[in-house]
Amino acid sequence: MVSYHSSASNNADAVIIGGGIHGCSTALHLALAGMSVIVLEKDYVGRHASGVNAGGVRRLGRALPEIPLAVASAKMWENIEGLVDDDCGFESSFQIKVAEDETGLEQLKTRSKEVHALGFSHEKIIDQKKLQELLPAVASHCVGAMMVEGDGFANPFRTVQAFRRKCENSGVVFRQGAKVNSIKKTGSNWSIHTPVEMFETVNLVNCAGAWAGEIAKMLGEIVPIEGRAPMLMITARMPAFVTPVVGVQGRPLSFKQFANGTVLIGGGHEGQANLETNETKLDFAKLAISAETASRLFPIMRNARIVRCWAGIEGVMPDRIPVIGPSQVEGAFHAFGFSAHGFQLGPVGGKIMRDLIIDGKTDLPIAPFRIDRFVKKS
Amino acid sequence: MSRQYDIIVIGSGPAGMAACKMASEHGADILLLDEQRSPGGQIFRGIELPQNQKRPELGNAYQAGKKLTKAFRKSNVEYVSQATVWQLSPDLEVGYSKAGEARIVSAKQVILATGALERPMPVPGWTLPGVMTAGAAQIMLKESQIDVADAVFAGTGPLLYLIVHQYLAAGIPVKAVIDLTPQGNYLKAARHLPRALPKIKQIIEGWQWKREIANSEIVFIEGATDFRIKGDQSVSGIEYFKGNRWQSLQCEHVFLHQGVAPNLNLSLAAGCNSQWNERQKSWTIETDDWLQSSVTGVAVAGDGASIGGAGAAQQQGAIAALGALCRLGKIEESQLDRLARPYRNELKSEMASRPFLETLFSPADIFRLPRQEDTIVCRCEEITVGEIRKAVAIGCLGPNQLKSFSRCGMGPCQGRMCGLTVSELIADTINEPVAKVGYYRLRSPVKPLLLQELANLKTSAES
Amino acid sequence: MIISLAQKNADTVNVQLDGSPLKVRRGLNVAAALLEANVTQFRRTPVTASPRGPFCMMGVCFDCILTIDGLANQQACMIEVCEGMEIERQTGDGGLQTQQDDQNVPLNGSGL
């Protein structure tokens, strides 16, 4: 809720730009550590990627640098209710990535070896027989799969709202409809301006999602982030036929059935995003490809009714891993660019930010996510 | 590259047919897509059926539609019936399905003529089998020659009197008419009467229907301030509150009506801006003098933009087509105003009675903001008044956020039956103007699409 | 009471409703045909299994949905009856026809 304070309380130990899951998770962790926190959200909390994504909670198939973070976050998801007093609709069963042919299965096997070599054993290869046992509705031409037990999905909007509520109960102040349009630094003090107000802090955190590039630019850091619009479709209710979350090796597809029977089909075909207007444009020719993949994989889906399609706005980096870490400017920190797979990392993302801000370091290996891997400060 | 037409018209009611007629007269290459089996929209439903050629009881307005429909049939238009349009993109690509096949076509100009649908009338029991809308009664009468004897008709609006008049003329017994027009509306509406003079004939006609009903054997109740439908597995009766007590009537069928609202799902999904119309108590599409919406190349004409009735829709269809023809270079800009003038004059005359009618038949608060907590608001997902108010209390401040707290608005009707109620209920609960609360954010497909249809999507060039 | 104003000797077609034969007037949409046969309950809702029947007759309310010739969730008021049509009333959002040729799919879990 928007609350109006006198200018004296526009000053906080930390100001976070962006009210998605990473902004809210960071705010919560800092507040629990005793800091005063203000979150500035240009629309409303959970309006964009965090509120409308596919809700996947997975370690499966992560880019190698993300795996330690995803594994740590998965532990936090197991007790999400302890963190935010809400189970967030989290359902854990398993996530599974199907191989449609031998080539695909070989690719999965190679990948599995790489992950095991890093010391992680969560990804397992299963054969056709086991696949058909776990996914009776899958097409018979599929030869095997990779799976992770304990992966699953949650309700994204509900999750962000749960983080937000816990934040507010912990004293975090949220300002919605507050778009940051300029940032100045005087000594160690940041002054952060929206059209109608100014906020001051010594710790500025950039969790602005697809708009984080604009914020980084205000700090003098240029990053090649793009706003993209991965599309999703949801069907009318169907009898229960699939428990896990399903993906396909070599094709963008993510497929899950909720307890109410509706099936969500996503996975990566993109429409177009307009960062100025918050509008996204759907591309039905590409959705047709997703539809074709889904019905080829699950023939039972052919007569499923699509009742809605949409696309959120995601911040995507060229190497498809996020920017996490201190800014090249003292007193600022970044957590953005999660490239359409930041939801599961939300809980641990906030903890990492807290570690960096309060302790000056974190135990988790975040070096691959440095902002200066792209371009040095201008 | 999909097949590109000069103009695609969506909807074959009076606005759509008039647009096609005008566009064809000026040589445009036109595609008309409509969901129903034959042209006419809802108001002229079944107008080509042989059994409807001599049915005076259907009224003069209906008969007038025959001329327009004949002219439409004569015009040079590619007419695809039973075509369900599920998408209109900002690039003017139209996605539609017919007979299980989905395709995309495109146009240089699009005219949306999607017409109206009944306002929701969320009274307790309104979801029981046996409850239908007055519009449904009209459709069954016109298209299927089916009537329902001994039904109760309840609500407000000229359509209510019209259908009962048609039943009387056809000799079908009617149990009761519960006229829920708020008594205070009569005085408020009276000051709009002088302005309504151009349409006084129609107003008198409506008043005569009402008198006819009052003087007939039909139980005619005015002044009731509340209404509900009883029954367990289907309708067993109705109750109305009058004279400080609930009174009941037995029946097995109820027809509800409290006005119509624009059917604007396609327009909104296409990105057209809308505004809240306080007198109509509904959302309308913002259009300019040429019925152009905020989306370049998309015009919205007739009831599908803002309720004005069939006569107004016909004029608007012609005006929208003239605007499109000019943009296509088929009419000189210098000719445009002159060509449009007779339609504008007619339109002005048609709209003269709107303030009067909208004020007189403005539905009571209680029938737009149901008080009983267990009254169903979202029919598809069975979400009640109580559940909505509770969600608002825990921080849900708009219809789109509501979709994340519950499945309200996420069923197959995509908000058509609940949207108005939800927006008003939220506004009422948080004490904000409806305009600020907003409406569901709509996306394509505006009607459900089979996964298989989508998978086999053809752009029409390939087929 | 539902009354037909059509001629007594109007043309009919033979359809099936929930496996039982039914003669309906040619040219009617499925919803009108069933109403004329005095069938007013068409389905039960997914959430509370409440009975529903046709409401708007113009394709906007989705309350008249039936399984027609194996395809679930069809708007009955938008489809014309035809000879041999198989109409089934649904509970919830209907089942799915598994028309695939490669396997018989056991559906785990109950319907809704």
Short mmCIF file of C-alpha atoms in Angstrom, two decimals, chain C:
data_model
loop_
_atom_site.label_atom_id
_atom_site.label_comp_id
_atom_site.label_asym_id
_atom_site.label_seq_id
_atom_site.Cartn_x
_atom_site.Cartn_y
_atom_site.Cartn_z
CA MET C 1 -43.00 -24.75 -20.08
CA ILE C 2 -41.14 -24.76 -23.38
CA ILE C 3 -43.35 -24.24 -26.41
CA SER C 4 -42.45 -24.72 -30.02
CA LEU C 5 -44.07 -22.44 -32.54
CA ALA C 6 -42.86 -24.51 -35.44
CA GLN C 7 -45.06 -26.62 -37.67
CA LYS C 8 -45.97 -29.99 -36.23
CA ASN C 9 -44.47 -31.89 -39.15
CA ALA C 10 -41.21 -30.03 -39.18
CA ASP C 11 -38.12 -31.83 -40.45
CA THR C 12 -36.16 -33.70 -37.78
CA VAL C 13 -32.75 -35.28 -37.32
CA ASN C 14 -31.70 -38.09 -35.01
CA VAL C 15 -29.11 -37.33 -32.36
CA GLN C 16 -27.94 -39.00 -29.17
CA LEU C 17 -28.04 -37.40 -25.74
CA ASP C 18 -25.91 -39.22 -23.16
CA GLY C 19 -26.27 -42.36 -25.23
CA SER C 20 -30.06 -42.19 -25.65
CA PRO C 21 -31.67 -41.40 -28.99
CA LEU C 22 -33.44 -38.06 -29.41
CA LYS C 23 -35.29 -36.57 -32.37
CA VAL C 24 -34.75 -32.85 -32.78
CA ARG C 25 -35.91 -30.26 -35.26
CA ARG C 26 -33.57 -29.73 -38.17
CA GLY C 27 -31.92 -26.31 -38.28
CA LEU C 28 -31.94 -25.68 -34.54
CA ASN C 29 -28.76 -25.04 -32.61
CA VAL C 30 -27.98 -27.76 -30.06
CA ALA C 31 -28.97 -25.63 -27.07
CA ALA C 32 -32.35 -24.73 -28.56
CA ALA C 33 -32.91 -28.35 -29.58
CA LEU C 34 -32.30 -29.62 -26.07
CA LEU C 35 -34.48 -26.91 -24.54
CA GLU C 36 -37.26 -27.89 -26.92
CA ALA C 37 -36.84 -31.46 -25.67
CA ASN C 38 -37.29 -30.06 -22.15
CA VAL C 39 -33.68 -30.60 -21.16
CA THR C 40 -32.72 -27.56 -19.09
CA GLN C 41 -29.65 -28.81 -17.23
CA PHE C 42 -26.65 -29.13 -19.51
CA ARG C 43 -23.68 -29.57 -17.19
CA ARG C 44 -22.20 -29.39 -13.72
CA THR C 45 -19.57 -26.80 -12.90
CA PRO C 46 -15.92 -27.67 -12.24
CA VAL C 47 -15.68 -26.05 -8.83
CA THR C 48 -18.83 -27.05 -6.97
CA ALA C 49 -20.58 -29.39 -9.42
CA SER C 50 -23.54 -27.02 -9.54
CA PRO C 51 -26.10 -27.54 -12.30
CA ARG C 52 -26.09 -25.10 -15.21
CA GLY C 53 -28.06 -24.62 -18.38
CA PRO C 54 -28.02 -22.21 -21.30
CA PHE C 55 -28.13 -18.54 -20.29
CA CYS C 56 -27.39 -16.08 -23.10
CA MET C 57 -27.94 -18.13 -26.27
CA MET C 58 -25.49 -15.92 -28.13
CA GLY C 59 -22.11 -17.42 -27.35
CA VAL C 60 -20.82 -15.16 -24.58
CA CYS C 61 -21.67 -16.92 -21.33
CA PHE C 62 -20.16 -20.41 -21.87
CA ASP C 63 -22.78 -21.98 -19.63
CA CYS C 64 -24.28 -24.18 -22.33
CA ILE C 65 -21.08 -26.12 -22.99
CA LEU C 66 -21.44 -29.77 -23.89
CA THR C 67 -19.30 -32.54 -25.31
CA ILE C 68 -20.31 -32.91 -28.95
CA ASP C 69 -18.98 -35.75 -31.08
CA GLY C 70 -16.22 -36.33 -28.58
CA LEU C 71 -15.01 -32.75 -28.37
CA ALA C 72 -15.53 -31.25 -24.93
CA ASN C 73 -16.57 -27.71 -24.01
CA GLN C 74 -18.48 -26.90 -27.18
CA GLN C 75 -20.84 -23.93 -27.01
CA ALA C 76 -24.13 -25.68 -27.76
CA CYS C 77 -25.90 -22.47 -28.82
CA MET C 78 -23.37 -21.94 -31.62
CA ILE C 79 -23.58 -25.37 -33.25
CA GLU C 80 -26.33 -26.67 -35.50
CA VAL C 81 -27.72 -30.14 -34.91
CA CYS C 82 -26.94 -32.77 -37.52
CA GLU C 83 -27.83 -36.38 -38.17
CA GLY C 84 -25.98 -38.77 -35.90
CA MET C 85 -24.59 -36.12 -33.58
CA GLU C 86 -23.50 -37.47 -30.19
CA ILE C 87 -24.16 -35.09 -27.36
CA GLU C 88 -22.92 -35.66 -23.84
CA ARG C 89 -23.42 -33.59 -20.77
CA GLN C 90 -20.28 -32.77 -18.80
CA THR C 91 -19.21 -32.53 -15.24
CA GLY C 92 -16.38 -30.11 -14.73
CA ASP C 93 -14.51 -29.15 -17.84
CA GLY C 94 -15.13 -32.39 -19.60
CA GLY C 95 -12.79 -35.21 -20.43
CA LEU C 96 -10.46 -35.35 -23.35
CA GLN C 97 -10.71 -37.63 -26.28
CA THR C 98 -7.46 -39.47 -26.58
CA GLN C 99 -7.40 -39.85 -30.32
CA GLN C 100 -3.77 -40.77 -30.50
CA ASP C 101 -2.87 -43.90 -32.34
CA ASP C 102 0.19 -44.92 -30.43
CA GLN C 103 -0.87 -45.64 -26.91
CA ASN C 104 -3.72 -46.01 -24.54
CA VAL C 105 -3.11 -43.40 -21.93
CA PRO C 106 -4.06 -44.17 -18.35
CA LEU C 107 -4.95 -40.90 -16.70
CA ASN C 108 -3.46 -40.67 -13.25
CA GLY C 109 -5.50 -38.86 -10.67
CA SER C 110 -9.22 -38.28 -10.67
CA GLY C 111 -11.10 -35.88 -12.85
CA LEU C 112 -12.23 -32.61 -11.42
#
